[in-house]
mmCIF file of C-alpha atoms in Angstrom:
data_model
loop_
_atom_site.group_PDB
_atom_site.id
_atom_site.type_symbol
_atom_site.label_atom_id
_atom_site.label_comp_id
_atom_site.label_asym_id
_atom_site.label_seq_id
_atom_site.Cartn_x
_atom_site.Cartn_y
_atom_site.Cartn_z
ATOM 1 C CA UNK A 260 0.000 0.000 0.000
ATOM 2 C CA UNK A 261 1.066 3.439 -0.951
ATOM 3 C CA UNK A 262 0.817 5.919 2.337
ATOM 4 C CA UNK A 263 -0.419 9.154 1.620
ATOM 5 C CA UNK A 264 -0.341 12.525 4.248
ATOM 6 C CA UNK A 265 -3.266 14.834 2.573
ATOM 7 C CA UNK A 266 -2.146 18.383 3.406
ATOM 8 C CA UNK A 267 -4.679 21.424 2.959
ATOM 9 C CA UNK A 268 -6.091 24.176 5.371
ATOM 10 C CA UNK A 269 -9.693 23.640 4.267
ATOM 11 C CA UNK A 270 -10.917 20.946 6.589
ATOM 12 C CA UNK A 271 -13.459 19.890 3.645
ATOM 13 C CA UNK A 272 -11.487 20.066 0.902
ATOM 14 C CA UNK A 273 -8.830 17.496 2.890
ATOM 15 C CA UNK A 274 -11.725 15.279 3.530
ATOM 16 C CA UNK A 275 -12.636 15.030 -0.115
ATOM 17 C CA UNK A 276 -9.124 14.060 -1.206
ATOM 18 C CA UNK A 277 -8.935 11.812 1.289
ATOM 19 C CA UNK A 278 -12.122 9.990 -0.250
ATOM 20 C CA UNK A 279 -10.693 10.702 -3.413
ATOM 21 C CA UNK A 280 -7.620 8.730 -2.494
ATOM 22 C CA UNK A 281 -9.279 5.899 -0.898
ATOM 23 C CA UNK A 282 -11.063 5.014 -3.999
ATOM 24 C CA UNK A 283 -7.816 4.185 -5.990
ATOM 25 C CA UNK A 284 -6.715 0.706 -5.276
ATOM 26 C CA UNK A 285 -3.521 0.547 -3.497
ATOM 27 C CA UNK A 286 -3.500 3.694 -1.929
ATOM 28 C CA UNK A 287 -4.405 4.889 1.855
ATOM 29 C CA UNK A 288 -4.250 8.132 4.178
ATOM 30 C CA UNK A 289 -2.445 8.006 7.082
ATOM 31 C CA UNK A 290 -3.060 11.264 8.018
ATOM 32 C CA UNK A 291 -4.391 14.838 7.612
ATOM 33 C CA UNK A 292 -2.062 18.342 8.171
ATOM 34 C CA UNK A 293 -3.426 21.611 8.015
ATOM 35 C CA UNK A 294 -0.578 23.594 8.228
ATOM 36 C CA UNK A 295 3.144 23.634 6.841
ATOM 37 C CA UNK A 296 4.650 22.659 10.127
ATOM 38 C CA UNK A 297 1.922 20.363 11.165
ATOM 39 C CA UNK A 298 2.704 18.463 7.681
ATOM 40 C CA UNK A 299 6.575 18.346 8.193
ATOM 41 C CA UNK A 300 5.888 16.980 12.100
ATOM 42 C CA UNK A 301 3.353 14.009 10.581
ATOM 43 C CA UNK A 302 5.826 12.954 7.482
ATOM 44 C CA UNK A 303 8.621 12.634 10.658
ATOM 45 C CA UNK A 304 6.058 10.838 12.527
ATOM 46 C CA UNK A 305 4.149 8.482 10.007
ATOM 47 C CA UNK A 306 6.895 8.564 7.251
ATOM 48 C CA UNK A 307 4.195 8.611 4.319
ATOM 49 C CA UNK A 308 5.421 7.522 0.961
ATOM 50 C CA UNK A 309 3.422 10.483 -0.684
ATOM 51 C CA UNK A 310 2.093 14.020 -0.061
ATOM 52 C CA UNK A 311 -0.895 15.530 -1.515
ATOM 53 C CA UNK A 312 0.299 19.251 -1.223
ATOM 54 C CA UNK A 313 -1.433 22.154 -1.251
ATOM 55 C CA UNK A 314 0.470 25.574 -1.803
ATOM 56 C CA UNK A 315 -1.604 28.408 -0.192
ATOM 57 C CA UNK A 316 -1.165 27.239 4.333
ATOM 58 C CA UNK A 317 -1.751 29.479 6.719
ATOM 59 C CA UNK A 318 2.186 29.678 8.275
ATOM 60 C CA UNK A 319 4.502 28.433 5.397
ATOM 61 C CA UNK A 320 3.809 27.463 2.009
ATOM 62 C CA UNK A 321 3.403 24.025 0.080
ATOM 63 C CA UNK A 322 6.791 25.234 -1.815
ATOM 64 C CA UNK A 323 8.907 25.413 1.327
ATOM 65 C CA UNK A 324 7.527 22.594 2.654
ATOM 66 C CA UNK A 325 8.880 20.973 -0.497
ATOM 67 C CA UNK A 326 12.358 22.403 0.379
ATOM 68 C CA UNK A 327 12.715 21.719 3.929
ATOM 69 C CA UNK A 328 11.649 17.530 3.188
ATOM 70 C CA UNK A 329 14.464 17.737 0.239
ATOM 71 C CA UNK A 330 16.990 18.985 2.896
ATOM 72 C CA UNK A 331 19.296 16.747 4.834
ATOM 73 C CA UNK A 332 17.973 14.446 7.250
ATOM 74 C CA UNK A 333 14.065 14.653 6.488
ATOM 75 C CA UNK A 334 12.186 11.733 5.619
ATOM 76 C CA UNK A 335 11.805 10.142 2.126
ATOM 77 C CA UNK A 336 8.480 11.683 0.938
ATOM 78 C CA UNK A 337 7.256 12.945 -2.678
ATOM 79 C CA UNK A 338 5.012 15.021 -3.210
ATOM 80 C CA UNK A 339 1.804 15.776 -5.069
ATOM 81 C CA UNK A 340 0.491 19.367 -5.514
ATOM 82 C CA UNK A 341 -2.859 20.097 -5.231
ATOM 83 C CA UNK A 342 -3.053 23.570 -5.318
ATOM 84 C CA UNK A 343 -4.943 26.898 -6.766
ATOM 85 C CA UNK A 344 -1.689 28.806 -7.345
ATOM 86 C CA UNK A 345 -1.054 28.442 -11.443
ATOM 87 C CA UNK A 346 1.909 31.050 -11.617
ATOM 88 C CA UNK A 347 4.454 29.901 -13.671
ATOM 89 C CA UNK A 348 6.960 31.032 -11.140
ATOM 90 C CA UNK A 349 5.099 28.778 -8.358
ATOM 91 C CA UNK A 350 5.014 25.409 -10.982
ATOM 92 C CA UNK A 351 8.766 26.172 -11.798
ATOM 93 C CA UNK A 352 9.001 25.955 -7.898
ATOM 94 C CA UNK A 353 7.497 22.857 -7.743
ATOM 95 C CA UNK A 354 8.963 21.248 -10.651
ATOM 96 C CA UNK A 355 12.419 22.083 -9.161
ATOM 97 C CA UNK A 356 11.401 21.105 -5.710
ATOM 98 C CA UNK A 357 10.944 17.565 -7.088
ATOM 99 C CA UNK A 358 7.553 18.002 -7.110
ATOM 100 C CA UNK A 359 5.831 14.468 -8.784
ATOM 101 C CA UNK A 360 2.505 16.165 -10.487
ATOM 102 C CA UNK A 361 1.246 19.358 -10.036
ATOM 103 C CA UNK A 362 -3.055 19.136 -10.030
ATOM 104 C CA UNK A 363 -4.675 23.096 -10.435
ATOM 105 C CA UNK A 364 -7.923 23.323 -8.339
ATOM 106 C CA UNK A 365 -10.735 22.272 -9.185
ATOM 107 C CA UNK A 366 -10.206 19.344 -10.702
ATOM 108 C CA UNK A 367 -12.235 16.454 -11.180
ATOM 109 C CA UNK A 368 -11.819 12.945 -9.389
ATOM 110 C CA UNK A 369 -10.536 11.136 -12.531
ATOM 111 C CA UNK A 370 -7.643 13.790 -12.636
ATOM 112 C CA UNK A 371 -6.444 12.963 -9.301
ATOM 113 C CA UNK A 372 -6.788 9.408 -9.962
ATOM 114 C CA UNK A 373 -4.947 9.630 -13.273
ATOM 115 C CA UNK A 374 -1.988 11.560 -11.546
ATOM 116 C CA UNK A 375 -1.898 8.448 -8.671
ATOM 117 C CA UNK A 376 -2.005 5.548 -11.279
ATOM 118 C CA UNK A 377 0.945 6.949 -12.957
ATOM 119 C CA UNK A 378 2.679 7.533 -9.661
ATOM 120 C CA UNK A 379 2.253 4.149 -8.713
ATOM 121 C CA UNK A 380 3.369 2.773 -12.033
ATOM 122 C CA UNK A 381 6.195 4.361 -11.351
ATOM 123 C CA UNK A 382 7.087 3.492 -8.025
ATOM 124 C CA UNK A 383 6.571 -0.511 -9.138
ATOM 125 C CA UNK A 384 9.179 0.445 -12.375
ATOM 126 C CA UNK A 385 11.795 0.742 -9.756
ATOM 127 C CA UNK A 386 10.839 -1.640 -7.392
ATOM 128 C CA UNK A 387 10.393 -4.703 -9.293
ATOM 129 C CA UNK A 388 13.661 -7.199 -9.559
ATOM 130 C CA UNK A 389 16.627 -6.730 -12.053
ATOM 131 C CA UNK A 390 17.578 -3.252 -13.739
ATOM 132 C CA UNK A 391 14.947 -0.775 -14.765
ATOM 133 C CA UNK A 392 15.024 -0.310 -18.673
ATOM 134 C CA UNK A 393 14.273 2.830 -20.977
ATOM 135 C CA UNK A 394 10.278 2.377 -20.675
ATOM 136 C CA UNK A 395 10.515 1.592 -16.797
ATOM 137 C CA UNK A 396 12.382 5.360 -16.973
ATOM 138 C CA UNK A 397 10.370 7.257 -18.910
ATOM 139 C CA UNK A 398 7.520 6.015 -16.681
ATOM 140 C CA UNK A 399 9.369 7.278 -13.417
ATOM 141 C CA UNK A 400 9.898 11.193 -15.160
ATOM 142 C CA UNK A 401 7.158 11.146 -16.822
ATOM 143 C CA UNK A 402 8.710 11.338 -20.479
ATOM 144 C CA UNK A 403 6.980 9.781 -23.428
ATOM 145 C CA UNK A 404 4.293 8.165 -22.520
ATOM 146 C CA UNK A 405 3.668 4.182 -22.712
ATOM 147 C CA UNK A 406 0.852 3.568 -25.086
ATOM 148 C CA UNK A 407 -1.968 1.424 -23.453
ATOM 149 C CA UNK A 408 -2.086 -2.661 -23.948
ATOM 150 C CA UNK A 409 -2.850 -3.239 -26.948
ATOM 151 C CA UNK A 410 -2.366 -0.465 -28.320
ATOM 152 C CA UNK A 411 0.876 -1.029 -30.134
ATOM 153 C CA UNK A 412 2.329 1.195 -33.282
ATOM 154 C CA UNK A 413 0.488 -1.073 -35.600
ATOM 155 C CA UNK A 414 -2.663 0.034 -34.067
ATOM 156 C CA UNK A 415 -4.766 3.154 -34.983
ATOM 157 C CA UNK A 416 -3.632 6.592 -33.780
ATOM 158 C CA UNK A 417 -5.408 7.596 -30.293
ATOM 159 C CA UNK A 418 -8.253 10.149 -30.991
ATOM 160 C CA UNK A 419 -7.509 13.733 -30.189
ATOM 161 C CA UNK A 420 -8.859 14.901 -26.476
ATOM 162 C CA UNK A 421 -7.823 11.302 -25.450
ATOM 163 C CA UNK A 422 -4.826 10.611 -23.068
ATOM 164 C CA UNK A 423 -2.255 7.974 -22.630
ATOM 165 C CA UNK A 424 -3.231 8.055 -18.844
ATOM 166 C CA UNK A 425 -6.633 7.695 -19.086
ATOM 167 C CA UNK A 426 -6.796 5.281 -21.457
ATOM 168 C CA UNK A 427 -4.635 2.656 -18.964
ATOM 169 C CA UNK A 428 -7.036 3.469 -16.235
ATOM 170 C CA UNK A 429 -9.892 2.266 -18.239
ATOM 171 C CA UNK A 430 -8.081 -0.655 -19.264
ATOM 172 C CA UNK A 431 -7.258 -1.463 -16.083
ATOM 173 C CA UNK A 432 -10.993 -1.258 -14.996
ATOM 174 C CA UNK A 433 -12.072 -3.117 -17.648
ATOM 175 C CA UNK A 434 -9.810 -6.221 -17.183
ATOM 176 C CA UNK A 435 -10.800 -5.850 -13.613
ATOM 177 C CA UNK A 436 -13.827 -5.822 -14.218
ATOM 178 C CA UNK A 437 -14.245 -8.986 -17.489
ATOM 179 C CA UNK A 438 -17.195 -7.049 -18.893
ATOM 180 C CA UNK A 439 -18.571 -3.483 -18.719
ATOM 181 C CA UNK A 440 -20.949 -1.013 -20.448
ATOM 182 C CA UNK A 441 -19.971 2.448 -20.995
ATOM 183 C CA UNK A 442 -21.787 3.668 -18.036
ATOM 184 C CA UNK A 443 -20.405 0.899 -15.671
ATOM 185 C CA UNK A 444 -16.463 2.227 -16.726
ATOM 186 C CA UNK A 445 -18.045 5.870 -16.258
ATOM 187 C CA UNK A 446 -18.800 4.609 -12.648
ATOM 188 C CA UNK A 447 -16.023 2.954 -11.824
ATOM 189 C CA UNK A 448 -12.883 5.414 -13.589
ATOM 190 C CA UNK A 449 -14.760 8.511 -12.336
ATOM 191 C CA UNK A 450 -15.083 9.646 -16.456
ATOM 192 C CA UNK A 451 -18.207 10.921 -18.079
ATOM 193 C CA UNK A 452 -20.131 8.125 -20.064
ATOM 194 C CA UNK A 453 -18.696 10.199 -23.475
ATOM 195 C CA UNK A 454 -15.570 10.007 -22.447
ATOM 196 C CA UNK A 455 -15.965 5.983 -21.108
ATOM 197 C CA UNK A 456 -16.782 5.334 -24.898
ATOM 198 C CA UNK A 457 -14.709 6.965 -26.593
ATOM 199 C CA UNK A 458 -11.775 4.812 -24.958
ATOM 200 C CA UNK A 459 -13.654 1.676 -24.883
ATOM 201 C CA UNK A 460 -14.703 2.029 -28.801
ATOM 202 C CA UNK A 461 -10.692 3.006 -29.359
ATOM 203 C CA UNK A 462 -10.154 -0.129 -27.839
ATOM 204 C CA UNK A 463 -12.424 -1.972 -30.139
ATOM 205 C CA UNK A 464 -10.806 -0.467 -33.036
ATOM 206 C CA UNK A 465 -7.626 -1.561 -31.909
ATOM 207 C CA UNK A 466 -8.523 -4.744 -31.673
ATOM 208 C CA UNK A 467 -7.708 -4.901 -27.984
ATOM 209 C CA UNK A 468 -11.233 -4.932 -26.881
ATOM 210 C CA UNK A 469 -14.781 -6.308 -28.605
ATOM 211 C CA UNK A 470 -18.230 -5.396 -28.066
ATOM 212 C CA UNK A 471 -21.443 -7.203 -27.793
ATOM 213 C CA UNK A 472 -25.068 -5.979 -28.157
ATOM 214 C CA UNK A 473 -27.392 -6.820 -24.880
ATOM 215 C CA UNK A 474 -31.077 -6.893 -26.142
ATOM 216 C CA UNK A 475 -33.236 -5.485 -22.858
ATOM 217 C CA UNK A 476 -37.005 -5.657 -22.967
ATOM 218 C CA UNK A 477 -37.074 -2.233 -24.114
ATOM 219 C CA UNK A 478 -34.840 0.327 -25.766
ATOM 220 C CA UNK A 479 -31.775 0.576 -27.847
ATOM 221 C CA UNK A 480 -29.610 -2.735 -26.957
ATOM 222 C CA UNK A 481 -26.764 -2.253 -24.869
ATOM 223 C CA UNK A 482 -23.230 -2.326 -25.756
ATOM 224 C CA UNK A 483 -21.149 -4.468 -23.022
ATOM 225 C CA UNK A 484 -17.388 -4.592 -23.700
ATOM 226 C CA UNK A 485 -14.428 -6.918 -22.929
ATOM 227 C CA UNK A 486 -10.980 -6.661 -23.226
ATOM 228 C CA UNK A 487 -9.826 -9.609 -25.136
ATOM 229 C CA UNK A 488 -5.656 -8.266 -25.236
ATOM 230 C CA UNK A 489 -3.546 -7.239 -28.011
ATOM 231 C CA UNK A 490 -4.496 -7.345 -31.398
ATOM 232 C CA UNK A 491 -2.885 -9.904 -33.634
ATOM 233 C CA UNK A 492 -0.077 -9.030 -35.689
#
């Protein structure tokens, strides 16, 4: 399990992103800071793996917070932003901080999910046995991105307003879960039902994925999909 420490002044909004959080498999809060120094105590004290960061506290920022776990003798923590400041100046911060992602407020819950799928797939790169290779890298800082199962160069080009990220998180639901409708993967990847199609019928066309029709007593049929791996050749 990946520990997170959710750090925001707004006792709501840290409640949210800790449900947020404890919907993605493999993740779980260990604990709740409202302030800079509060969050620097509780990463000594519970030694998270992860921080979800925000920038604006009421006695230092998110940014030195950042600095002061990079210096010499804190614990081992990265960081997520979560955060309403969008200055270029502030993201440069981050980014040189060491910062993993950087999320702008508001943001919706498949976002935030997105952001902690990659993060994990990262983390297992470098843990898993023998010597991480060029792909395992690139996943780790975030450089070009893996295309999904399936989705090899022989397959067709990924539609435009799709992602690379998105697209494995519906994969992954949809192996998960052996058969889904659009609306099901809307449910479960925290995507609108458009946007649930669009990658499941990308999938189809890839040949990674085929649909069925389900005839109801009533209606248009349903279309149920299943992910049936890479396509042939």
């Amino acid at each position: 399990m990946i520990r997170v420490l959710v750090v925001d002044d707004d006792f709501m909004v840290a409640k949210v992103n800790r449900r947020l959080v404890e919907r993605v498999p493999g993740f779980t809060v260990v604990g709740e800071a409202r302030t800079g120094a509060e969050a620097l105590r509780l990463a000594e004290e519970l030694r998270p793996d992860l921080l979800l960061l925000d920038i604006y506290l009421p006695d230092i920022s998110g940014i030195d917070v950042l600095r002061r776990l990079r210096g010499g003798g804190s614990p081992q923590v990265d960081a997520l932003m979560i955060t309403a400041a969008r200055e270029a100046a502030t993201v440069r911060q981050a980014l040189h901080g060491g910062a993993v992602h950087y999320i702008i407020k508001p943001f919706d819950a498949a976002a935030l999910r997105e952001r902690l799928t990659r993060y994990q797939e990262a983390r297992r790169a470098l843990e898993g046995p023998g010597v991480p290779g060029q792909d395992d890298v690139d996943r780790v800082f975030g450089g070009a991105a893996a295309a999904p199962s399936g989705a090899g160069a022989s397959g067709p080009a990924m539609p435009k307003g799709l992602t690379p990220e998105s697209a494995r998180l519906v994969e992954g639901e949809l192996r998960r879960a052996g058969e889904a409708s659009a609306s099901e993967c809307a449910g479960l990847t925290g995507l609108s039902r458009v946007s649930a199609r669009r990658y499941l019928e990308y999938f189809v066309q890839a040949g990674s994925a085929e649909v069925r029709l389900r005839y109801g007593t009533a209606g248009r049929p349903e279309r149920r999909y299943r992910w049936v791996g890479p396509p042939v050749g």
